[in-house]
Coordinates of C-alpha atoms in Angstrom, one line a residue:
M1320 CA 43.5 26.8 12.2
T1321 CA 40.1 25.9 10.7
P1322 CA 38.5 28.7 8.6
S1323 CA 35.1 29.8 9.8
F1324 CA 32.3 32.0 8.5
R1325 CA 33.8 34.9 10.3
D1326 CA 36.9 34.5 8.0
L1327 CA 34.8 35.2 4.9
R1328 CA 35.6 38.5 3.3
F1329 CA 34.1 39.6 0.1
S1330 CA 36.3 41.4 -2.4
S1331 CA 34.0 44.3 -3.2
P1332 CA 31.0 46.1 -1.9
A1333 CA 29.2 44.9 -5.0
H1334 CA 29.4 41.3 -3.8
V1335 CA 28.0 42.3 -0.5
F1336 CA 25.1 44.2 -2.1
G1337 CA 24.5 41.4 -4.6
I1338 CA 24.4 38.6 -2.0
A1339 CA 22.2 40.6 0.4
A1340 CA 19.8 41.5 -2.5
L1341 CA 19.8 37.8 -3.5
S1342 CA 18.5 37.0 0.0
G1343 CA 15.8 39.6 -0.2
F1344 CA 14.8 38.3 -3.6
L1345 CA 14.7 34.7 -2.4
M1346 CA 12.3 35.8 0.4
F1347 CA 10.1 37.4 -2.3
L1348 CA 10.1 34.3 -4.4
S1349 CA 9.0 32.2 -1.4
I1350 CA 5.7 34.1 -0.8
P1351 CA 2.4 32.6 -2.0
I1352 CA 2.2 34.6 -5.2
F1353 CA 5.2 32.6 -6.6
D1354 CA 4.8 29.6 -4.3
W1355 CA 8.4 28.6 -4.3
W1356 CA 8.1 27.7 -0.6
P1357 CA 11.3 25.7 -0.3
L1358 CA 13.2 29.0 -0.8
A1359 CA 12.0 30.2 2.5
W1360 CA 14.2 27.7 4.2
V1361 CA 17.4 29.0 2.6
A1362 CA 16.5 32.7 1.9
L1363 CA 18.3 34.1 4.9
A1364 CA 21.5 32.1 4.4
P1365 CA 23.2 34.3 1.8
V1366 CA 22.8 37.5 3.8
M1367 CA 24.0 35.8 7.0
L1368 CA 27.2 35.0 5.2
V1369 CA 28.0 38.7 4.4
L1370 CA 27.1 39.9 7.9
H1371 CA 30.6 39.1 9.2
D1372 CA 32.5 41.5 7.0
T1373 CA 33.5 45.0 7.9
P1374 CA 31.0 47.1 9.9
R1375 CA 30.2 49.3 7.0
R1376 CA 29.5 46.4 4.7
M1377 CA 27.4 44.7 7.5
I1378 CA 25.2 47.8 7.6
A1379 CA 25.0 48.0 3.8
A1380 CA 24.1 44.3 3.6
G1381 CA 21.3 44.7 6.2
L1382 CA 19.9 47.8 4.5
T1383 CA 20.0 46.1 1.1
F1384 CA 18.4 42.9 2.4
G1385 CA 15.7 44.9 4.2
F1386 CA 15.0 47.1 1.2
V1387 CA 14.8 44.3 -1.4
S1388 CA 12.7 42.1 0.9
G1389 CA 10.6 45.1 1.6
V1390 CA 10.0 45.8 -2.1
G1391 CA 9.0 42.2 -2.4
K1392 CA 6.3 42.8 0.2
V1393 CA 5.0 46.1 -1.2
Y1394 CA 5.7 45.9 -5.0
W1395 CA 1.9 46.4 -5.6
I1396 CA 1.8 49.9 -4.1
T1397 CA 3.2 51.6 -7.2
E1398 CA 0.5 50.3 -9.5
T1399 CA -2.2 50.9 -6.9
V1400 CA -1.3 54.6 -6.3
V1401 CA -0.8 55.3 -10.0
N1402 CA -4.0 53.6 -11.2
Y1403 CA -6.3 54.4 -8.4
G1404 CA -4.7 57.4 -6.8
G1405 CA -3.8 59.3 -9.9
L1406 CA -0.2 59.7 -8.9
N1407 CA 2.6 60.1 -11.4
P1408 CA 4.5 56.8 -11.9
I1409 CA 7.7 58.4 -10.5
L1410 CA 5.9 59.4 -7.4
G1411 CA 4.3 55.9 -7.3
L1412 CA 7.8 54.4 -7.3
F1413 CA 9.0 56.8 -4.6
S1414 CA 5.9 56.0 -2.4
M1415 CA 6.6 52.3 -2.8
S1416 CA 10.3 52.8 -1.9
I1417 CA 9.5 54.7 1.2
V1418 CA 7.1 52.0 2.4
A1419 CA 9.7 49.3 1.4
L1420 CA 12.3 51.0 3.6
L1421 CA 9.9 51.2 6.5
V1422 CA 8.8 47.5 6.2
G1423 CA 12.4 46.5 5.4
A1424 CA 13.7 48.1 8.6
Y1425 CA 12.6 45.0 10.5
G1426 CA 14.9 42.8 8.3
F1427 CA 17.7 45.4 8.8
I1428 CA 17.3 45.1 12.6
F1429 CA 17.4 41.3 12.3
C1430 CA 20.6 41.6 10.3
I1431 CA 22.3 43.9 12.8
F1432 CA 21.4 41.4 15.6
V1433 CA 23.0 38.5 13.6
A1434 CA 26.1 40.6 12.8
R1435 CA 26.5 41.6 16.5
T1436 CA 25.8 38.2 18.0
G1437 CA 27.9 35.9 15.8
W1438 CA 27.7 32.2 15.3
Q1439 CA 29.8 31.1 18.3
S1440 CA 26.9 30.4 20.7
M1441 CA 25.1 27.1 20.6
L1442 CA 22.0 29.1 21.2
F1443 CA 22.5 31.2 18.1
P1444 CA 19.8 29.4 16.0
I1445 CA 17.2 29.8 18.8
L1446 CA 18.2 33.5 19.4
A1447 CA 18.1 34.3 15.7
S1448 CA 14.7 32.6 15.3
S1449 CA 13.4 34.5 18.3
V1450 CA 14.6 37.8 17.0
W1451 CA 13.1 37.1 13.5
T1452 CA 9.8 36.2 15.2
A1453 CA 10.0 39.4 17.3
M1454 CA 10.6 41.5 14.2
E1455 CA 7.6 39.9 12.4
L1456 CA 5.4 40.6 15.5
L1457 CA 6.6 44.2 15.5
Q1458 CA 6.0 44.5 11.8
T1459 CA 2.5 43.3 12.3
Y1460 CA 1.5 45.4 15.3
L1461 CA 3.9 48.4 15.6
F1462 CA 3.9 51.5 13.4
T1463 CA 3.4 50.0 10.0
G1464 CA 0.8 47.4 11.0
F1465 CA 1.8 45.3 8.1
P1466 CA 1.0 41.6 8.6
W1467 CA 1.5 40.6 4.9
E1468 CA 4.1 38.3 3.6
L1469 CA 5.4 37.0 6.9
L1470 CA 7.9 34.1 6.4
G1471 CA 5.4 31.5 7.8
Y1472 CA 2.9 32.3 5.1
S1473 CA 5.3 30.7 2.6
Q1474 CA 4.6 27.3 4.0
Y1475 CA 0.8 27.4 3.7
R1476 CA 0.7 24.3 1.4
T1477 CA 3.2 22.3 3.5
L1478 CA 0.8 20.4 5.7
P1479 CA 3.3 18.7 8.1
I1480 CA 5.0 22.1 8.8
I1481 CA 1.9 24.3 9.0
Q1482 CA 0.4 22.2 11.7
I1483 CA 2.3 24.1 14.3
A1484 CA 0.3 27.2 13.3
N1485 CA -2.7 25.7 15.0
I1486 CA -0.9 26.4 18.3
T1487 CA 1.5 29.3 17.6
G1488 CA 0.0 31.0 14.6
V1489 CA 2.0 32.1 11.6
Y1490 CA 4.8 33.4 13.9
G1491 CA 5.6 29.8 15.1
V1492 CA 6.0 28.7 11.5
G1493 CA 8.3 31.6 10.8
F1494 CA 10.3 30.7 13.9
L1495 CA 11.1 27.3 12.4

């Protein structure tokens, strides 16, 4: 019998948290402030590997990925509310964490979809890309109204790839 991704089991919850956090951090490094755009093409791979573990670990991985990638999107909130809002730094961190959880919820929902769907279907890449794009659309227009740091923005200097944005917008680039 040939081993598959589903056969992967990680020895401790720390591995699951670490791998999911790595994915979120890679997403953060791919955004325009760092400009490591090639990381966007592999950033989701680590978390997808741990999503086939036990249900509890799948949820933990999704939450960790969502939170870390969310912090990467809203890291600036702490400094802003402390310097311009006069908040205590601890309250600033707390405020940033709440917003990171809200923005990270979309990544968590994506992870739950991946965990529930599995890799068996030939349509999986299309389905996963569609769900990712739907989550980015919801992030932009629903509740949080947060159009910053979408995955497609990471490719802004990659002219051959970004051409699709002329037709589909940033969401089409993120779909790729």
